[in-house]
Short mmCIF file of C-alpha atoms in Angstrom, two decimals:
data_model
loop_
_atom_site.label_atom_id
_atom_site.label_comp_id
_atom_site.label_asym_id
_atom_site.label_seq_id
_atom_site.Cartn_x
_atom_site.Cartn_y
_atom_site.Cartn_z
CA UNK A 185 76.81 33.59 15.07
CA UNK A 186 77.08 30.84 17.69
CA UNK A 187 79.61 32.48 19.97
CA UNK A 188 82.98 31.18 21.08
CA UNK A 189 82.99 27.41 21.36
CA UNK A 190 85.39 25.37 23.49
CA UNK A 191 85.90 21.63 23.56
CA UNK A 192 85.92 19.64 25.75
CA UNK A 193 84.02 21.29 28.58
CA UNK A 194 85.68 19.06 31.14
CA UNK A 195 88.89 17.05 31.08
CA UNK A 196 90.22 14.77 33.78
CA UNK A 197 93.72 13.46 33.31
CA UNK A 198 96.52 11.86 35.27
CA UNK A 199 99.68 13.71 36.10
CA UNK A 200 102.24 13.40 33.35
CA UNK A 201 99.74 12.99 30.51
CA UNK A 202 99.36 15.41 27.63
CA UNK A 203 96.08 17.23 26.97
CA UNK A 204 94.83 19.37 24.12
CA UNK A 205 91.96 21.84 24.12
CA UNK A 206 90.23 23.40 21.15
CA UNK A 207 88.70 26.84 20.70
CA UNK A 208 86.51 27.96 17.82
CA UNK A 209 86.17 31.75 17.85
CA UNK A 210 83.26 33.78 16.58
CA UNK A 211 83.46 33.62 12.80
CA UNK A 212 85.39 36.50 11.21
CA UNK A 213 87.06 37.39 14.50
CA UNK A 214 90.74 37.82 13.72
CA UNK A 215 91.94 38.00 17.30
CA UNK A 216 92.00 35.06 19.69
CA UNK A 217 93.11 34.92 23.31
CA UNK A 218 93.70 32.19 25.90
CA UNK A 219 93.31 32.77 29.63
CA UNK A 220 93.60 30.56 32.70
CA UNK A 221 91.35 30.88 35.73
CA UNK A 222 92.11 29.16 39.01
CA UNK A 223 89.72 28.86 41.93
CA UNK A 224 89.01 32.17 43.60
CA UNK A 225 90.98 34.17 41.05
CA UNK A 226 90.20 36.22 38.01
CA UNK A 227 91.31 35.01 34.58
CA UNK A 228 95.00 35.42 33.78
CA UNK A 229 96.23 36.08 30.25
CA UNK A 230 98.22 33.30 28.57
CA UNK A 231 98.60 34.15 24.89
CA UNK A 232 97.18 36.09 21.95
CA UNK A 233 96.85 35.45 18.21
CA UNK A 234 96.09 37.80 15.39
CA UNK A 235 95.05 35.54 12.53
CA UNK A 236 97.62 32.73 12.60
CA UNK A 237 100.40 34.78 14.20
CA UNK A 238 101.05 34.34 17.93
CA UNK A 239 101.89 37.89 18.92
CA UNK A 240 102.12 37.74 22.69
CA UNK A 241 102.85 35.11 25.33
CA UNK A 242 102.64 35.48 29.09
CA UNK A 243 105.36 34.30 31.45
CA UNK A 244 102.67 31.92 32.74
CA UNK A 245 102.99 29.99 29.49
CA UNK A 246 105.78 27.61 30.44
CA UNK A 247 107.67 25.41 28.01
CA UNK A 248 105.12 22.66 28.61
CA UNK A 249 102.40 24.82 27.08
CA UNK A 250 102.01 25.40 23.36
CA UNK A 251 99.26 27.11 21.41
CA UNK A 252 98.58 27.14 17.70
CA UNK A 253 96.17 28.72 15.29
CA UNK A 254 97.35 27.22 12.00
CA UNK A 255 94.79 28.61 9.59
CA UNK A 256 93.74 31.66 11.52
CA UNK A 257 90.45 30.09 12.51
CA UNK A 258 90.29 27.60 15.43
CA UNK A 259 93.08 27.36 17.98
CA UNK A 260 94.48 24.57 20.13
CA UNK A 261 96.19 24.76 23.50
CA UNK A 262 98.34 21.77 24.44
CA UNK A 263 99.78 21.04 27.85
CA UNK A 264 102.52 18.42 27.97
CA UNK A 265 103.43 16.40 31.06
CA UNK A 266 100.56 17.84 33.07
CA UNK A 267 101.09 18.73 36.73
CA UNK A 268 98.52 19.11 39.49
CA UNK A 269 99.14 22.85 39.42
CA UNK A 270 97.76 22.94 35.88
CA UNK A 271 94.28 22.23 37.21
CA UNK A 272 92.22 25.25 36.24
CA UNK A 273 89.58 26.59 33.89
CA UNK A 274 91.06 27.44 30.49
CA UNK A 275 89.13 30.20 28.77
CA UNK A 276 89.25 31.28 25.15
CA UNK A 277 88.10 34.67 23.88
CA UNK A 278 87.90 36.34 20.51
CA UNK A 279 87.51 39.86 19.22
CA UNK A 280 87.17 41.41 15.77
CA UNK A 281 89.98 43.26 14.06
CA UNK A 282 87.74 46.22 13.32
CA UNK A 283 85.84 48.74 15.38
CA UNK A 284 85.17 47.06 18.63
CA UNK A 285 88.18 48.26 20.56
CA UNK A 286 89.32 45.20 22.47
CA UNK A 287 85.91 43.90 23.43
CA UNK A 288 86.59 40.22 24.03
CA UNK A 289 83.90 37.56 23.93
CA UNK A 290 84.52 34.47 26.01
CA UNK A 291 83.65 30.84 25.60
CA UNK A 292 82.35 28.63 28.41
CA UNK A 293 85.81 27.29 29.11
CA UNK A 294 87.47 23.89 29.53
CA UNK A 295 87.84 22.75 33.11
CA UNK A 296 90.99 20.65 33.58
CA UNK A 297 91.49 18.42 36.58
CA UNK A 298 94.89 16.79 36.96
CA UNK A 299 94.89 13.84 39.37
CA UNK B 669 102.05 47.49 34.36
CA UNK B 670 98.34 47.45 34.97
CA UNK B 671 96.47 45.99 37.93
CA UNK B 672 92.92 45.77 39.21
CA UNK B 673 91.74 45.61 42.79
CA UNK B 674 88.23 44.51 43.64
CA UNK B 675 87.82 45.62 47.20
CA UNK B 676 85.15 43.13 48.28
CA UNK B 677 85.42 39.41 47.70
CA UNK B 678 81.82 38.76 48.76
CA UNK B 679 78.78 41.03 48.88
CA UNK B 680 75.59 39.59 50.38
CA UNK B 681 72.41 41.64 49.86
CA UNK B 682 68.68 41.21 50.07
CA UNK B 683 66.48 41.29 47.01
CA UNK B 684 65.44 44.79 45.90
CA UNK B 685 68.28 46.42 47.86
CA UNK B 686 70.86 48.62 46.13
CA UNK B 687 74.37 47.30 45.62
CA UNK B 688 77.80 48.67 44.76
CA UNK B 689 80.74 46.49 43.72
CA UNK B 690 83.98 48.40 43.97
CA UNK B 691 86.84 48.34 41.49
CA UNK B 692 90.05 50.32 41.47
CA UNK B 693 92.75 50.08 38.83
CA UNK B 694 96.27 51.28 38.26
CA UNK B 695 97.79 52.05 34.88
CA UNK B 696 100.37 54.37 33.42
CA UNK B 697 98.56 54.52 30.07
CA UNK B 698 95.05 55.27 28.87
CA UNK B 699 92.72 52.37 29.45
CA UNK B 700 89.53 50.61 28.53
CA UNK B 701 87.49 49.29 31.48
CA UNK B 702 85.09 46.37 31.60
CA UNK B 703 82.78 44.51 33.92
CA UNK B 704 82.15 40.83 33.17
CA UNK B 705 79.67 38.53 34.93
CA UNK B 706 80.15 34.79 35.39
CA UNK B 707 77.26 32.53 36.34
CA UNK B 708 78.04 29.08 37.79
CA UNK B 709 79.65 26.73 35.28
CA UNK B 710 79.50 29.31 32.54
CA UNK B 711 81.99 31.56 30.77
CA UNK B 712 82.36 35.28 31.19
CA UNK B 713 79.68 37.55 29.78
CA UNK B 714 80.39 41.19 29.07
CA UNK B 715 78.18 43.33 31.30
CA UNK B 716 79.33 46.81 30.36
CA UNK B 717 82.35 48.73 29.13
CA UNK B 718 83.97 52.12 29.18
CA UNK B 719 85.91 52.91 26.04
CA UNK B 720 85.65 56.69 25.74
CA UNK B 721 83.13 59.50 25.98
CA UNK B 722 80.54 59.59 28.74
CA UNK B 723 81.98 58.38 32.01
CA UNK B 724 78.67 56.79 33.04
CA UNK B 725 77.90 53.57 31.22
CA UNK B 726 74.83 51.39 31.55
CA UNK B 727 73.85 47.81 30.82
CA UNK B 728 70.53 46.52 29.54
CA UNK B 729 69.67 44.84 32.85
CA UNK B 730 69.92 47.89 35.11
CA UNK B 731 73.60 47.92 36.10
CA UNK B 732 75.67 51.05 35.67
CA UNK B 733 79.31 51.97 36.25
CA UNK B 734 81.09 55.29 36.38
CA UNK B 735 84.65 55.85 35.23
CA UNK B 736 86.42 58.17 37.66
CA UNK B 737 89.85 58.98 36.31
CA UNK B 738 91.02 61.00 39.32
CA UNK B 739 90.16 58.18 41.71
CA UNK B 740 91.10 55.45 39.20
CA UNK B 741 87.85 53.68 39.93
CA UNK B 742 85.11 51.97 37.96
CA UNK B 743 82.51 50.93 40.54
CA UNK B 744 79.48 48.90 39.50
CA UNK B 745 76.06 49.80 40.87
CA UNK B 746 72.48 48.64 40.67
CA UNK B 747 69.63 50.41 42.48
CA UNK B 748 67.57 47.25 43.04
CA UNK B 749 68.95 43.72 42.70
CA UNK B 750 67.14 40.50 41.85
CA UNK B 751 67.80 36.93 42.89
CA UNK B 752 68.95 36.28 39.31
CA UNK B 753 71.82 38.77 39.74
CA UNK B 754 73.59 36.25 41.99
CA UNK B 755 76.91 35.61 40.24
CA UNK B 756 80.63 36.38 40.21
CA UNK B 757 81.52 39.82 38.87
CA UNK B 758 84.93 40.64 37.44
CA UNK B 759 86.37 44.06 36.73
CA UNK B 760 88.99 44.22 33.97
CA UNK B 761 91.30 46.80 32.45
CA UNK B 762 93.27 46.88 29.22
CA UNK B 763 95.42 49.26 27.29
CA UNK B 764 93.22 51.38 25.05
CA UNK B 765 93.85 49.49 21.84
CA UNK B 766 92.65 46.28 20.30
CA UNK B 767 94.61 43.09 20.73
CA UNK B 768 95.82 43.62 24.26
CA UNK B 769 95.39 41.40 27.29
CA UNK B 770 92.61 42.01 29.76
CA UNK B 771 93.87 42.30 33.32
CA UNK B 772 91.22 41.04 35.74
CA UNK B 773 90.54 41.58 39.39
CA UNK B 774 89.97 38.60 41.68
CA UNK B 775 86.22 38.93 41.41
CA UNK B 776 83.34 39.76 43.73
CA UNK B 777 80.68 37.21 44.56
CA UNK B 778 77.28 38.87 44.71
CA UNK B 779 74.76 36.81 46.66
CA UNK B 780 71.16 38.02 46.55
CA UNK B 781 68.70 36.46 48.96
CA UNK B 782 65.00 36.91 49.54
#
């Protein structure tokens, strides 16, 4: 069990470009979450998958944001037409479908800088 | 709706001193409570959790937290801190079922000096 893996660790992009991040959850974890963390703030929930189904989306997830988990394993988060306000740490977490009562395990995050 | 308030944004202490990081929450439903720790340039690591049962929960590295339902608090304590405890600490709350969002406080920076 290698933990939650996120790629890339850092992304620098120009305003208006599209970016995509990947998250590989802990194997056999059915539940996957995306959060965003800005400087000086705690993480804020973006969206949640159970297997391949996206069951919840935050109001923070504007139309420019889209997340997928096509086979119920890894997930991608895409931001279209990036804005400077999108600069943040994007965190992925996973949790099992059994037992563990919403204990979420986090990856190291992808830090996005929009110039 | 749920919310979390971490009352101190920064807590500076000397090594071997006791520390308390305060956390209050609000919720209209039964909750799970968590403390996560974040070291520089790293993700969040689960420090300890309250799910049910005993209101006093402990971590393997000497931290403890007590769930106080009447005061809606979940303060984190350690009787003697080490330099290596320097990090950002986040309190979080969720509805008491799997598959729900964690609601985080803004975090408390614990700085331990010698």
